[in-house]
Short mmCIF file of C-alpha atoms in Angstrom, two decimals:
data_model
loop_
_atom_site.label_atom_id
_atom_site.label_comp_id
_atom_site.label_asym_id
_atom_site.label_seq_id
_atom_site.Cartn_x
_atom_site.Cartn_y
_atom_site.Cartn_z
CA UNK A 1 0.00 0.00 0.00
CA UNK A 2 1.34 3.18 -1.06
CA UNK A 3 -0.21 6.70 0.03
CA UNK A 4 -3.52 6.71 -2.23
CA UNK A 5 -3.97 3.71 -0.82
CA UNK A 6 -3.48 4.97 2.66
CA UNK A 7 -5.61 7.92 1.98
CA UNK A 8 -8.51 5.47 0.09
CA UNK A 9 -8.64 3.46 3.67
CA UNK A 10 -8.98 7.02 5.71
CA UNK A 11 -11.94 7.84 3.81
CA UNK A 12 -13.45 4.52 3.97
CA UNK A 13 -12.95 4.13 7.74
CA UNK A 14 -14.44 7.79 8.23
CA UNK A 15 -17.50 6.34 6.55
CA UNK A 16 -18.01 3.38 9.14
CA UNK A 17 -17.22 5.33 12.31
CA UNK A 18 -18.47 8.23 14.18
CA UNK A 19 -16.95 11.66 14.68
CA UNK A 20 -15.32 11.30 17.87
CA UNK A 21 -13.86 7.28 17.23
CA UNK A 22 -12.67 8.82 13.51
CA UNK A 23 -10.72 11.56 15.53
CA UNK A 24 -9.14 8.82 17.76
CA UNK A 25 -8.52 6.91 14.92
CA UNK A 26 -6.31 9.44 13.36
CA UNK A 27 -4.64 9.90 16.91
CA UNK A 28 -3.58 6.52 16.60
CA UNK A 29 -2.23 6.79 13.03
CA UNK A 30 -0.46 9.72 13.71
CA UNK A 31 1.14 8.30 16.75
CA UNK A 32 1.77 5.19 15.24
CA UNK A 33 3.49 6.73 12.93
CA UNK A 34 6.10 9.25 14.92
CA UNK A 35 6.70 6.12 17.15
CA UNK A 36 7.72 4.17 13.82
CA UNK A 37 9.98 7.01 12.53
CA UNK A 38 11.29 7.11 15.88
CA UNK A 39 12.06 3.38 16.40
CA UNK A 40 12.94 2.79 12.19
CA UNK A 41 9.65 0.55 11.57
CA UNK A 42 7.92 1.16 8.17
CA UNK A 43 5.58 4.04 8.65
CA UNK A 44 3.28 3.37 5.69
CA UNK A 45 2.36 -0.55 7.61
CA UNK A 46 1.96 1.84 11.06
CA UNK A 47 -0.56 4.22 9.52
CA UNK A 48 -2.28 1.10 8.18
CA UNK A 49 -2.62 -0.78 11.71
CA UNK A 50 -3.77 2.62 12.98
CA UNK A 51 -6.40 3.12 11.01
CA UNK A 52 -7.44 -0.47 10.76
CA UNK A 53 -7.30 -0.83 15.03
CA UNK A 54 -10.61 -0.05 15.67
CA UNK A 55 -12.27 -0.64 12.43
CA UNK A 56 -14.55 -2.91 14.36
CA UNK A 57 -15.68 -0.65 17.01
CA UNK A 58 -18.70 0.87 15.64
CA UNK A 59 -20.33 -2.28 14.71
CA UNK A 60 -23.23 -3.19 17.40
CA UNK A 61 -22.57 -5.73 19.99
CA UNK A 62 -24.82 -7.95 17.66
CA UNK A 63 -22.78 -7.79 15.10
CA UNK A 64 -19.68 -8.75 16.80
CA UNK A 65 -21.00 -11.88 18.24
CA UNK A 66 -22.49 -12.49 15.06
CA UNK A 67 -19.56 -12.00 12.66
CA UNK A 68 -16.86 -13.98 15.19
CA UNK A 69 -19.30 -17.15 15.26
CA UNK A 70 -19.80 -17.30 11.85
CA UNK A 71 -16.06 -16.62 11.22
CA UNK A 72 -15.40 -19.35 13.92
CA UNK A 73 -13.43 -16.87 16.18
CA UNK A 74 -12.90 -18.21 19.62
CA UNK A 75 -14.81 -15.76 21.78
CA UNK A 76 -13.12 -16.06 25.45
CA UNK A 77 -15.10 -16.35 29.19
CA UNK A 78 -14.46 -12.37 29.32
CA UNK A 79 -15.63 -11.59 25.88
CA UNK A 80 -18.81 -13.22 26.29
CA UNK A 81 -19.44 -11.31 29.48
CA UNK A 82 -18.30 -7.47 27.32
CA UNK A 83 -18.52 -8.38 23.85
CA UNK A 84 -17.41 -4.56 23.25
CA UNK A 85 -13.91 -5.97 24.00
CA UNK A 86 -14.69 -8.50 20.68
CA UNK A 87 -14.35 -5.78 18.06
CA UNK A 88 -10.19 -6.13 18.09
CA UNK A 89 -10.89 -9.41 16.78
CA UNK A 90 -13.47 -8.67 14.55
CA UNK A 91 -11.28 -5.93 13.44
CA UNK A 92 -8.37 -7.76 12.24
CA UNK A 93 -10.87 -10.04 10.27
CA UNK A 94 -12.60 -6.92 8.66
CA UNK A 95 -9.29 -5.58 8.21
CA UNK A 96 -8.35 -9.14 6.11
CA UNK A 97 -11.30 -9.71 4.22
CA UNK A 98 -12.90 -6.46 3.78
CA UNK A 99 -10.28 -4.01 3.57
CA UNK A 100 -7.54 -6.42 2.23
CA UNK A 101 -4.61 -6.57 4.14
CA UNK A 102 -2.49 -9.78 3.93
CA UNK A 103 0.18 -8.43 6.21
CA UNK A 104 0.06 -10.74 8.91
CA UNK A 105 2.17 -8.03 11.46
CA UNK A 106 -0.58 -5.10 10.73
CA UNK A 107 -3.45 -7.86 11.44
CA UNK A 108 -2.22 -9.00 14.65
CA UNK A 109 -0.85 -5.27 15.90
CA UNK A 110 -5.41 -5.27 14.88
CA UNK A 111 -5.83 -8.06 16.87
CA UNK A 112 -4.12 -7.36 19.94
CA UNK A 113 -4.10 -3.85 19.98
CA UNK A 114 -6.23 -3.82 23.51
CA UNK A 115 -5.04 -6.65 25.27
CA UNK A 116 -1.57 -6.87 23.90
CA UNK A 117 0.37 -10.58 24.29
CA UNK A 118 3.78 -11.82 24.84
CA UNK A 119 5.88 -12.05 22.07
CA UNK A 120 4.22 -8.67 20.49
CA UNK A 121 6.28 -7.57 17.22
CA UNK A 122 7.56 -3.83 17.10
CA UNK A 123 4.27 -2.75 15.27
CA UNK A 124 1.94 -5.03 17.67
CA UNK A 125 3.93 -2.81 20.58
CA UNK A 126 3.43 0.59 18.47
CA UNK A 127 0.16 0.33 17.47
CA UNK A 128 -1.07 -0.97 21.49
CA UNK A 129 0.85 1.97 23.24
CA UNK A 130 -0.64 4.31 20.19
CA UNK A 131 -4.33 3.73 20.99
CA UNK A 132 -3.10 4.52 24.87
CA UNK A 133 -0.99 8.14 23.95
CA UNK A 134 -2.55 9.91 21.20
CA UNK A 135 -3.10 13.33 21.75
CA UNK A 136 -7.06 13.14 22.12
CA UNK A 137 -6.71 10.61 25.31
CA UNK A 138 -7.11 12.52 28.75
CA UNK A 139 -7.76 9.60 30.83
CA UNK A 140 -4.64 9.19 32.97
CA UNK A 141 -3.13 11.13 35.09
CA UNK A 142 0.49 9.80 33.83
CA UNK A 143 -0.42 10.46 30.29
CA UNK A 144 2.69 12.97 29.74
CA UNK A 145 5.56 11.05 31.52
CA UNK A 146 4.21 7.77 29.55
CA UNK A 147 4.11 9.74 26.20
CA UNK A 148 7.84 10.75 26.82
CA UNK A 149 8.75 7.14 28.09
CA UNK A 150 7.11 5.40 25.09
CA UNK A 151 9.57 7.63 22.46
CA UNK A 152 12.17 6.60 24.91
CA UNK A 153 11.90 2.77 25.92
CA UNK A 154 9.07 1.33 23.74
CA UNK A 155 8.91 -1.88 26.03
CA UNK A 156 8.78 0.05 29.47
CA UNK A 157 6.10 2.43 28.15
CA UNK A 158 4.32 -1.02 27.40
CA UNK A 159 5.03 -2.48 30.88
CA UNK A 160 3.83 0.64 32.77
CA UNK A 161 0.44 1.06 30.57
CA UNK A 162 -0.51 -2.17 31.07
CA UNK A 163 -0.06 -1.81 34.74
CA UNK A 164 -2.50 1.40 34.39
CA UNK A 165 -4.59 -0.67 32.49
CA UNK A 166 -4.83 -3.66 35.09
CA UNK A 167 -5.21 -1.22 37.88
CA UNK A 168 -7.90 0.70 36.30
CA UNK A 169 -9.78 -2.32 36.06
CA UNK A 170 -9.31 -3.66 39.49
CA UNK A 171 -10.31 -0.29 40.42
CA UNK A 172 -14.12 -0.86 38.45
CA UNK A 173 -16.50 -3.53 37.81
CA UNK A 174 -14.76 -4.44 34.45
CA UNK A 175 -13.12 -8.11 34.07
CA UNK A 176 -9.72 -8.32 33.01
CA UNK A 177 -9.18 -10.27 30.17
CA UNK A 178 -6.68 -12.70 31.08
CA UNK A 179 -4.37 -12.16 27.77
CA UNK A 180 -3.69 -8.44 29.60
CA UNK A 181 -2.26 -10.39 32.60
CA UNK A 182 -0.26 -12.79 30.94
CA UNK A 183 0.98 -9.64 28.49
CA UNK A 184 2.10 -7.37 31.66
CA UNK A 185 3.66 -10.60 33.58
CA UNK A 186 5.71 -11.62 29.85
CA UNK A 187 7.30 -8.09 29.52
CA UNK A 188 7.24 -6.92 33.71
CA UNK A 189 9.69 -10.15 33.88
CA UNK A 190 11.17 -9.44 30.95
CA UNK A 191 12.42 -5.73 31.89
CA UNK A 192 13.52 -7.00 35.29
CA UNK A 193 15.77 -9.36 34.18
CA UNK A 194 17.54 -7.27 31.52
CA UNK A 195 17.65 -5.06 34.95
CA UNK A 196 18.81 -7.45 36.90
CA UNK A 197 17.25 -7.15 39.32
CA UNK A 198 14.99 -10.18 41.16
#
């Protein structure tokens, strides 16, 4: 995909989401795309993932359910319970078979972009700490140190936002889904032994 191409996917994603998800949409491909230039990842396949993340999100619950059982895509304990949480999946099979990407990196940075998993690629990890930074979120307190940290030390910004993430949900009545835990345990350990320290 070139840049008409990139532009040709804007427009059609501005057709199938509201104002304010569009807006966070291009956030996220913005983002994606300094944090690419910054870490030497391809920023035409970073603009792609970020405007293909949450080309899911407008469809109705329904519809989510709907498309991932006829697609046979495992829907998890948690999922069942919030199928909101279903349209990353959903997403990365739009993102295939409706909008025609066949790069498997940009589907899964799709895929995973809310729960994250071990073994993330450097687009997976760009695209996940993306949705978290871009300049429309307000939500955290720590948004500016972790907007420095993630153009600093990609896989520390990803360690501490997850830990945000898992605290704002012990914090609510929200479920964790347990791909978050097993993400923040894979990299927490990961950091601390390149630290060294036990």
């Amino acid at each position: 995909m070139g840049k008409e191409d990139i532009a040709k996917l804007r427009a059609q994603i501005k057709k199938v989401q509201d104002k304010k998800r569009f807006e966070h949409t291009l956030g996220v491909t913005y983002t994606a795309a300094c944090l690419a230039m910054c870490y030497d990842i391809d920023t035409e396949r970073a603009e792609i993932a970020g405007l293909l993340h949450d080309c899911a999100k407008c469809l109705s619950n329904d519809k989510k359910i709907s498309l991932c059982k006829k697609q046979s895509i495992e829907i998890n304990l948690t999922e069942a319970k919030n199928p909101f949480l279903l349209h990353a999946k959903a997403g990365a099979y739009l993102a295939e078979h409706k909008y025609g990407v066949r790069d498997e990196d940009i589907l899964n940075a799709v895929r995973y972009h809310t729960t994250g998993r071990p073994g993330m690629s450097m687009l997976e990890k760009i695209v996940f700490i993306a949705d978290y930074i871009e300049p429309g979120r307000n939500h955290s307190t720590r948004l500016p140190e972790l907007r420095r940290l993630a153009f600093q030390n990609l896989d520390k910004a990803l360690v501490e936002i997850l830990k945000d993430t898992l605290r704002y949900l012990r914090g609510t009545d929200h479920e964790i889904d347990p791909m978050t835990q097993k993400t923040y345990d894979h990299y927490n350990k990961s950091l601390t032994e390149i630290s060294g320290v036990q």
